[in-house]
Coordinates of N, CA and C in Angstrom, one line a residue:
G1 N 75.6 138.4 61.0 CA 75.7 138.4 59.3 C 74.7 137.1 59.0
T2 N 75.4 137.0 58.2 CA 74.7 135.9 57.0 C 75.5 135.4 56.0
T3 N 75.7 134.2 55.9 CA 76.3 133.5 54.8 C 75.1 132.8 54.5
Q4 N 75.7 133.1 52.7 CA 74.9 132.5 51.4 C 76.0 131.5 51.1
L5 N 75.0 130.6 50.5 CA 76.0 129.3 50.6 C 75.4 128.7 49.7
S6 N 75.8 128.4 48.0 CA 75.3 128.0 47.3 C 76.3 126.3 46.6
G7 N 75.4 125.8 45.8 CA 76.6 124.7 44.9 C 76.8 123.4 46.3
A8 N 78.2 123.1 46.1 CA 78.9 122.0 46.2 C 80.5 123.0 47.6
L9 N 80.6 122.8 49.0 CA 82.0 123.5 49.5 C 82.3 122.1 50.2
A10 N 84.0 122.0 49.7 CA 84.2 120.6 50.1 C 86.1 120.9 51.0
T11 N 86.0 120.7 51.9 CA 87.5 121.1 53.7 C 88.6 120.1 53.1
G12 N 89.3 120.1 54.0 CA 89.8 119.2 54.4 C 90.0 119.4 56.1
G13 N 89.3 120.2 56.2 CA 89.9 120.8 57.5 C 87.7 121.1 57.9
R14 N 88.3 121.7 59.2 CA 86.7 121.9 60.2 C 86.0 123.4 59.3
Q15 N 84.8 123.2 59.2 CA 83.9 124.5 59.1 C 82.8 125.0 59.3
T16 N 83.1 125.9 60.1 CA 82.1 126.7 61.2 C 81.7 127.5 60.8
Y17 N 80.7 127.6 60.2 CA 79.5 128.8 59.8 C 79.1 129.4 61.8
H18 N 79.4 130.6 62.1 CA 79.4 131.8 62.7 C 77.7 132.6 62.6
D19 N 77.7 133.0 61.1 CA 76.8 133.7 61.1 C 75.5 132.8 61.0
D20 N 74.5 133.7 60.7 CA 73.5 132.6 60.0 C 73.1 132.1 58.6
V21 N 72.7 131.6 58.4 CA 73.3 130.7 56.8 C 71.8 130.5 56.3
V22 N 72.0 130.8 54.3 CA 71.3 130.7 54.1 C 71.5 130.3 53.3
L23 N 70.4 128.9 52.3 CA 70.9 128.4 51.5 C 70.2 129.3 49.8
L24 N 70.9 129.1 49.4 CA 70.7 129.3 48.0 C 70.2 128.9 46.5
T25 N 70.2 127.1 46.7 CA 70.6 126.6 46.3 C 71.0 125.2 47.4
D26 N 70.6 124.0 46.5 CA 71.3 123.0 47.3 C 72.5 122.9 47.4
T27 N 73.1 122.6 48.8 CA 73.8 122.4 48.9 C 74.0 121.2 49.3
V28 N 75.7 121.2 49.3 CA 76.6 119.5 49.4 C 77.7 120.2 50.3
L29 N 77.6 120.3 51.7 CA 79.5 119.8 52.4 C 79.9 119.0 52.8
T30 N 81.4 119.0 52.7 CA 82.2 118.1 52.8 C 83.3 118.2 53.9
S31 N 83.5 117.2 54.8 CA 84.8 117.8 55.4 C 85.3 116.6 55.3
S32 N 86.6 116.1 56.1 CA 86.7 115.4 56.8 C 87.5 115.6 58.6
D33 N 86.4 117.1 59.1 CA 86.4 116.8 59.7 C 84.8 117.7 60.2
D34 N 85.4 118.6 61.1 CA 84.1 118.3 61.4 C 83.3 119.8 60.9
I35 N 81.8 120.2 61.5 CA 81.5 120.9 60.4 C 80.6 121.6 61.4
A36 N 80.4 123.0 61.9 CA 79.2 123.9 62.8 C 78.8 124.7 62.2
F37 N 76.8 124.7 62.6 CA 76.2 125.9 63.0 C 76.3 126.4 63.6
N38 N 76.5 127.5 63.8 CA 76.4 128.4 65.7 C 75.1 129.1 65.3
G39 N 74.0 129.8 64.2 CA 72.6 130.1 64.4 C 72.4 129.4 63.7
S40 N 71.4 130.0 62.9 CA 69.8 129.5 62.5 C 70.6 128.5 61.2
V41 N 70.0 128.1 60.2 CA 69.8 127.6 58.5 C 68.6 127.5 58.5
N42 N 68.5 127.9 57.4 CA 67.3 128.6 56.4 C 67.1 128.0 54.8
S43 N 66.6 128.4 54.1 CA 66.3 128.0 52.8 C 65.7 129.9 52.6
Q44 N 65.7 130.6 51.3 CA 65.6 131.9 51.4 C 63.6 131.9 51.5
N45 N 63.1 131.6 51.5 CA 61.6 130.9 52.2 C 61.3 129.9 51.9
N46 N 59.6 130.0 52.1 CA 58.7 128.6 52.1 C 58.6 127.5 50.5
V47 N 58.9 129.0 50.4 CA 58.7 129.3 48.5 C 59.9 127.6 47.4
L48 N 61.6 129.1 47.7 CA 62.4 128.2 47.4 C 63.1 127.7 48.1
R49 N 62.6 126.1 48.3 CA 63.2 125.5 49.2 C 64.8 124.9 48.7
R50 N 65.4 124.2 49.7 CA 66.8 123.7 49.3 C 67.0 122.7 49.9
S51 N 67.8 122.1 49.6 CA 68.2 120.6 49.9 C 69.5 121.1 50.9
L52 N 70.3 120.5 52.4 CA 71.0 120.5 52.3 C 71.8 118.9 53.0
T53 N 73.4 118.8 51.8 CA 73.4 117.2 52.6 C 75.0 117.7 52.8
I54 N 75.5 116.8 54.1 CA 76.8 116.7 54.6 C 77.5 115.8 54.5
D55 N 78.4 115.7 54.5 CA 79.3 114.4 54.4 C 80.6 114.3 55.5
T56 N 80.9 114.3 56.5 CA 82.4 114.6 57.0 C 82.4 113.1 57.7
A57 N 83.7 112.7 58.3 CA 84.1 112.0 59.3 C 84.1 111.9 60.4
G58 N 84.2 113.9 60.5 CA 83.6 114.7 61.9 C 81.9 114.9 62.8
T59 N 82.4 115.7 63.9 CA 80.9 116.2 64.4 C 80.1 116.4 62.8
T60 N 79.2 116.9 63.1 CA 78.2 118.1 62.6 C 77.2 118.6 64.0
S61 N 77.1 119.7 63.8 CA 76.6 120.4 65.4 C 75.5 121.7 63.9
F62 N 74.2 121.1 64.9 CA 73.4 122.6 64.7 C 73.1 123.2 65.8
G63 N 73.5 124.6 65.9 CA 73.7 125.5 67.5 C 74.3 125.1 68.1
D64 N 74.5 127.2 68.9 CA 75.5 126.1 70.3 C 74.4 127.0 71.2
G65 N 73.4 127.4 71.0 CA 72.8 127.8 72.1 C 72.9 129.6 73.3
V66 N 73.1 130.1 71.5 CA 72.9 131.7 72.2 C 72.2 131.5 70.8
G67 N 70.6 132.9 71.5 CA 70.4 132.7 70.2 C 69.1 132.3 69.6
D68 N 68.8 132.3 68.3 CA 68.1 131.7 67.3 C 68.8 130.9 66.7
D69 N 69.2 129.6 66.7 CA 69.8 128.6 66.1 C 68.5 127.2 65.8
R70 N 67.2 128.0 64.8 CA 66.4 126.8 64.4 C 66.9 126.4 63.4
V71 N 66.8 125.4 63.0 CA 67.1 124.8 61.4 C 65.5 124.9 60.3
G72 N 65.5 125.5 60.0 CA 63.8 125.4 58.6 C 62.6 126.8 58.9
A73 N 63.4 127.2 60.2 CA 62.2 128.2 61.0 C 61.6 129.2 60.2
A74 N 62.5 129.8 59.4 CA 62.3 130.6 58.4 C 61.8 131.0 57.3
G75 N 62.3 129.5 56.7 CA 62.4 128.9 55.6 C 62.4 127.6 55.0
R76 N 61.7 126.6 55.3 CA 61.9 125.5 55.7 C 63.2 124.9 54.5
L77 N 63.7 124.1 54.6 CA 64.5 122.8 54.1 C 63.9 121.7 52.8
E78 N 64.1 121.8 52.7 CA 63.5 121.2 50.8 C 63.9 119.8 51.2
T79 N 65.3 119.1 51.8 CA 65.5 118.2 52.6 C 66.9 118.1 53.1
L80 N 66.9 117.1 54.4 CA 68.5 117.1 54.7 C 68.6 115.8 54.6
A81 N 70.4 115.8 54.4 CA 70.5 114.3 54.8 C 72.1 114.4 55.5
I82 N 72.1 113.9 56.5 CA 74.1 114.0 56.6 C 74.1 112.4 56.7
G83 N 75.5 112.0 56.2 CA 75.7 110.7 56.1 C 76.5 110.2 57.0
A84 N 76.5 108.5 57.1 CA 77.3 107.7 58.0 C 78.7 108.5 58.4
G85 N 79.6 107.8 59.2 CA 81.1 107.8 59.7 C 81.0 108.8 60.9
G86 N 80.1 110.0 61.1 CA 81.1 110.6 62.5 C 79.6 110.6 63.8
T87 N 79.7 111.9 63.7 CA 78.2 112.4 64.7 C 77.7 114.0 64.5
T88 N 76.3 113.6 64.6 CA 75.6 115.1 64.3 C 75.6 114.9 65.8
R89 N 75.0 116.7 66.8 CA 74.7 116.9 67.5 C 73.7 117.9 67.0
L90 N 72.0 117.8 67.8 CA 71.6 118.5 67.8 C 71.1 119.3 69.0
R91 N 71.0 121.0 68.8 CA 71.1 122.0 70.0 C 70.4 123.3 69.6
A92 N 69.8 122.6 68.2 CA 69.1 123.9 67.4 C 67.9 124.4 67.7
G93 N 67.4 123.8 69.3 CA 66.0 123.5 69.0 C 65.1 122.8 68.2
S94 N 64.4 122.9 66.7 CA 63.9 122.3 66.0 C 64.9 123.0 64.6
I95 N 64.0 121.6 64.1 CA 64.9 121.2 62.6 C 63.5 121.2 61.7
T96 N 63.6 122.1 60.4 CA 62.1 121.8 59.3 C 62.4 121.8 58.7
T97 N 61.8 121.0 57.5 CA 61.8 120.4 56.0 C 60.2 120.0 55.6
E98 N 60.9 120.2 54.5 CA 59.1 120.1 53.7 C 58.9 117.6 53.2
G99 N 60.5 118.0 53.3 CA 61.3 116.2 52.7 C 61.7 115.6 53.7
T100 N 62.1 114.8 53.2 CA 62.8 114.3 54.3 C 64.3 114.4 55.2
Q101 N 64.2 113.7 56.0 CA 65.4 113.6 56.4 C 65.8 113.0 57.5
T102 N 66.9 112.5 57.7 CA 68.2 111.5 57.1 C 69.4 111.8 57.6
Y103 N 69.3 110.6 59.0 CA 70.5 110.9 60.3 C 71.4 109.8 60.0
G104 N 72.6 109.8 58.9 CA 73.5 108.7 59.2 C 74.3 108.8 59.9
D105 N 74.6 109.3 61.1 CA 75.4 109.1 61.7 C 74.6 108.6 63.0
A106 N 75.4 108.9 64.5 CA 75.2 108.5 66.1 C 74.7 110.1 66.0
V107 N 73.4 110.3 66.3 CA 72.9 111.5 66.9 C 72.8 112.4 68.1
V108 N 73.3 112.6 69.2 CA 73.4 113.0 70.2 C 72.6 115.0 70.1
L109 N 71.7 114.4 71.1 CA 71.1 115.6 71.4 C 71.1 117.0 72.1
G110 N 71.6 118.1 72.2 CA 72.2 118.9 73.3 C 70.9 119.9 73.9
S111 N 70.0 119.9 73.2 CA 68.6 120.2 73.7 C 67.7 119.5 73.9
D112 N 66.2 120.0 74.2 CA 65.0 120.1 73.5 C 64.9 119.9 71.9
T113 N 64.4 119.1 71.2 CA 64.6 119.0 69.7 C 63.4 118.7 69.3
T114 N 62.5 119.6 68.7 CA 62.0 119.4 67.4 C 62.1 119.3 65.8
L115 N 61.6 117.6 65.6 CA 62.4 117.2 64.5 C 60.5 117.4 63.7
T116 N 59.8 118.2 62.5 CA 58.7 118.4 61.4 C 59.5 117.8 59.9
S117 N 58.1 116.7 59.2 CA 58.3 117.9 58.3 C 57.1 117.3 57.7
A118 N 56.8 119.1 56.8 CA 55.9 119.6 56.7 C 55.4 118.4 55.4
G119 N 55.9 117.6 54.4 CA 55.0 117.0 53.7 C 54.6 115.7 54.3
L120 N 54.3 114.1 53.8 CA 54.0 113.7 54.3 C 55.5 112.8 54.5
S121 N 56.2 113.2 54.2 CA 57.8 112.3 54.8 C 58.4 111.8 55.0
D122 N 59.4 111.2 55.4 CA 59.7 109.7 56.5 C 61.0 110.7 57.1
I123 N 61.4 110.5 58.5 CA 62.3 111.2 59.0 C 63.1 109.8 59.9
M124 N 64.1 109.3 59.4 CA 65.4 108.4 59.3 C 66.7 108.1 60.4
F125 N 66.7 107.3 61.5 CA 67.6 107.5 62.3 C 68.8 106.4 61.7
S126 N 69.6 106.3 61.5 CA 70.7 105.4 61.0 C 71.3 103.9 62.1
S127 N 71.4 105.2 63.2 CA 72.7 104.9 64.6 C 71.5 105.7 65.7
T128 N 72.2 105.3 66.8 CA 72.2 105.6 67.8 C 71.5 106.5 67.7
V129 N 70.7 107.3 68.7 CA 69.8 108.2 69.6 C 70.1 108.4 71.0
N130 N 71.2 109.8 71.9 CA 71.2 109.6 73.0 C 71.1 111.3 73.5
G131 N 70.7 111.4 74.5 CA 71.6 112.5 75.5 C 69.9 112.8 76.3
D132 N 70.1 113.6 77.4 CA 68.9 113.6 78.2 C 68.5 115.3 77.9
F133 N 67.2 114.9 76.2 CA 66.7 115.4 76.6 C 65.9 115.5 76.1
A134 N 64.8 115.8 75.6 CA 63.1 115.5 75.4 C 63.2 115.5 73.4
L135 N 62.7 114.2 72.6 CA 62.8 114.3 70.7 C 61.2 114.2 71.2
A136 N 60.6 114.9 69.8 CA 59.9 114.7 69.3 C 59.2 115.0 68.2
V137 N 58.9 114.0 67.0 CA 59.2 114.1 65.6 C 57.7 114.6 65.5
T138 N 56.7 115.3 64.8 CA 56.1 115.6 64.4 C 55.7 115.6 63.1
S139 N 56.4 114.5 62.3 CA 56.0 114.1 60.4 C 55.1 113.4 61.1
N140 N 54.3 113.9 59.5 CA 52.8 112.3 59.3 C 54.2 111.4 58.5
G141 N 54.5 111.1 57.8 CA 56.0 110.4 57.2 C 56.1 108.8 58.7
V142 N 56.6 108.3 58.2 CA 57.2 107.3 59.2 C 58.8 107.6 60.1
T143 N 59.0 107.8 61.1 CA 59.7 107.7 61.6 C 60.4 106.4 61.8
T144 N 61.7 106.4 61.5 CA 62.7 105.1 61.7 C 63.7 104.6 61.7
F145 N 63.1 104.4 62.9 CA 65.1 104.1 64.6 C 65.7 102.8 64.3
S146 N 66.5 103.2 63.5 CA 67.5 101.9 63.2 C 68.7 101.3 64.7
G147 N 68.7 102.2 64.9 CA 69.9 101.5 66.1 C 68.8 101.9 67.9
A148 N 69.3 102.0 68.9 CA 69.1 101.8 69.8 C 68.8 103.6 69.8
V149 N 67.9 103.5 71.0 CA 67.7 104.8 71.6 C 68.3 105.2 73.3
G150 N 68.5 105.6 73.7 CA 69.0 106.1 74.4 C 69.2 105.1 75.2
E151 N 70.8 104.7 75.0 CA 71.0 103.0 75.6 C 72.2 103.9 76.5
S152 N 73.3 104.8 75.8 CA 74.0 104.8 76.5 C 73.6 106.2 77.5
V153 N 72.7 107.3 77.0 CA 72.3 108.3 78.1 C 70.7 108.5 77.4
R154 N 70.0 108.3 78.8 CA 68.6 108.5 78.6 C 67.7 109.2 77.9
L155 N 66.9 109.4 76.7 CA 66.5 110.6 76.3 C 65.2 111.2 78.0
S156 N 65.2 112.5 77.5 CA 64.8 112.6 78.7 C 62.5 112.3 78.8
S157 N 62.4 112.1 77.5 CA 61.2 112.3 76.9 C 60.9 111.6 75.5
L158 N 60.1 110.9 74.5 CA 60.0 111.0 73.4 C 58.7 111.0 72.7
S159 N 58.4 111.3 71.7 CA 57.2 112.2 71.4 C 57.3 111.5 69.3
L160 N 56.5 110.4 69.3 CA 56.2 110.2 67.9 C 55.4 110.2 67.4
R161 N 54.8 109.8 65.9 CA 53.7 109.8 65.4 C 53.5 108.5 64.5
R162 N 53.9 108.4 63.5 CA 53.9 107.1 62.9 C 55.0 107.0 62.7
A163 N 56.0 105.3 63.8 CA 57.0 105.0 64.0 C 57.3 103.3 63.9
R164 N 58.2 102.9 63.2 CA 58.6 101.8 62.5 C 59.9 101.4 63.9
L165 N 60.5 100.7 64.7 CA 61.5 100.4 65.4 C 62.2 99.1 64.8
A166 N 63.7 99.7 64.4 CA 64.3 97.6 64.1 C 66.1 98.6 64.9
G167 N 65.5 99.3 66.1 CA 67.4 99.0 66.9 C 67.6 98.4 68.1
G168 N 66.0 97.7 68.4 CA 66.0 97.2 69.2 C 65.8 98.2 71.2
L169 N 66.2 98.7 71.6 CA 65.5 99.6 73.2 C 65.4 101.0 72.2
I170 N 64.5 101.2 73.1 CA 63.8 102.5 73.6 C 64.0 103.0 74.8
G171 N 64.5 104.2 75.3 CA 64.9 104.6 76.7 C 64.9 105.8 77.1
T172 N 63.8 106.2 78.1 CA 63.5 107.2 78.8 C 63.2 107.4 79.9
S173 N 64.0 108.4 80.2 CA 63.4 108.9 81.9 C 61.9 109.7 81.6
G174 N 62.0 109.5 81.2 CA 60.6 110.5 81.3 C 59.3 109.6 80.3
N175 N 58.4 109.8 79.6 CA 57.0 109.6 79.1 C 57.6 109.0 77.7
Q176 N 57.3 107.9 77.1 CA 56.7 108.0 75.7 C 55.3 107.7 74.9
D177 N 55.8 108.8 73.7 CA 54.2 108.7 73.4 C 54.0 108.7 72.0
Y178 N 52.9 107.3 71.4 CA 53.5 107.0 70.0 C 51.7 107.1 69.8
N179 N 52.2 108.3 69.2 CA 50.3 108.7 68.6 C 50.2 108.4 67.1
G180 N 50.6 107.4 66.5 CA 50.2 106.9 65.1 C 50.2 105.6 65.9
T181 N 50.3 105.3 64.5 CA 51.0 103.5 64.3 C 52.4 103.3 64.8
L182 N 52.8 102.0 65.1 CA 54.5 101.7 66.2 C 53.9 100.2 64.8
E183 N 55.2 100.2 63.8 CA 55.8 99.0 63.5 C 57.2 98.7 63.8
L184 N 56.9 97.5 64.3 CA 58.2 96.1 64.7 C 58.6 96.0 63.8
S185 N 60.4 96.0 63.7 CA 60.3 95.7 62.3 C 62.0 94.7 63.1
A186 N 62.1 95.0 64.6 CA 62.5 94.1 65.5 C 62.3 93.6 66.6
D187 N 62.2 92.2 67.8 CA 62.3 92.9 68.4 C 62.6 93.9 69.3
A188 N 61.9 95.0 70.6 CA 61.8 96.0 70.6 C 61.7 96.3 72.3
T189 N 62.1 96.8 72.8 CA 62.0 97.2 74.6 C 62.1 98.7 75.1
L190 N 61.4 98.7 75.2 CA 60.6 99.8 75.9 C 61.0 100.3 76.9
D191 N 61.7 101.1 77.6 CA 61.6 101.4 79.4 C 61.5 102.7 79.2
A192 N 60.9 103.1 79.7 CA 60.4 104.8 80.4 C 60.3 104.9 81.6
G193 N 61.1 104.7 82.5 CA 62.3 104.7 84.0 C 61.1 104.8 84.8
G194 N 60.7 106.0 85.2 CA 60.0 106.5 85.9 C 58.5 107.2 84.9
G195 N 58.4 107.0 83.9 CA 57.4 107.5 82.8 C 56.1 106.9 82.8
N196 N 56.0 106.5 82.3 CA 54.4 106.6 81.5 C 54.6 105.7 79.7
I197 N 54.0 105.0 79.1 CA 54.1 104.7 77.8 C 52.9 104.5 77.2
T198 N 52.5 105.9 76.5 CA 51.3 105.6 75.9 C 51.7 104.9 74.2
F199 N 50.2 104.2 74.0 CA 50.0 104.0 72.0 C 48.1 104.2 72.5
S200 N 48.5 105.1 71.3 CA 47.6 105.7 70.3 C 46.5 105.3 69.4
D201 N 47.4 104.6 68.9 CA 47.0 102.7 67.8 C 47.6 101.8 67.5
T202 N 47.8 101.8 66.4 CA 47.9 100.1 65.9 C 49.6 100.3 66.9
V203 N 49.8 99.1 66.7 CA 51.0 98.3 67.3 C 51.0 97.0 66.6
N204 N 51.8 96.9 65.3 CA 51.5 95.6 64.3 C 53.5 94.6 64.4
G205 N 53.7 94.3 63.7 CA 55.1 93.0 63.4 C 55.3 92.1 64.0
P206 N 55.8 91.1 63.1 CA 56.0 89.8 63.8 C 57.7 89.1 65.3
F207 N 57.0 90.7 66.1 CA 58.7 90.4 66.6 C 58.0 91.1 69.0
A208 N 58.7 90.3 69.3 CA 58.2 91.0 70.5 C 58.9 92.3 70.9
L209 N 57.4 92.8 71.4 CA 57.8 94.4 72.8 C 57.4 93.3 73.9
T210 N 58.6 94.6 75.0 CA 58.2 94.4 75.8 C 59.3 96.2 76.2
A211 N 57.6 96.9 77.6 CA 57.5 97.4 77.9 C 57.8 97.5 79.3
N212 N 58.3 98.9 79.6 CA 58.9 98.4 81.2 C 58.7 99.8 81.4

């Protein structure tokens, strides 16, 4: 079936959405426990785009690994904003928005993941990113990592366009591809394990860069 969401929904306990979710209006979900989407999440269509804001101290999870769990594939979201204080687990395969994507939580990849902003908007990670899967960001805005990537569990690979690094370490077991301009906002270490590191554009910033 389908669950339609509109406005604000706050609970003291867990929120679990087993159905595919359709956003009828901009939606704010708040919980002191986990929020789980086991199916897809979409706006009604690519014209009536809606924003999704999530604030929880628990785990926000997209996808359960069964069926089509993609976010914004049938009707892209306007924006996606996830607050700090918990964990975000990405297992949806892809997340597509028109505007910004903001991940305030620590992010754990549960599957290969592609993040897309169809506009020229930014994608921002305020904390760490870990998980033995590939992460590809296809936004033409700037992708900012404010925390370490692959420090506790290396990503299998990383592919970015324009990027800003402020978290110190980018660790993968495979290739790192920087397909746009790269800006350093702090000293950075790129460790690709047995993979290659490729820069297709300029690298700037008054900080040290170490590539292994």
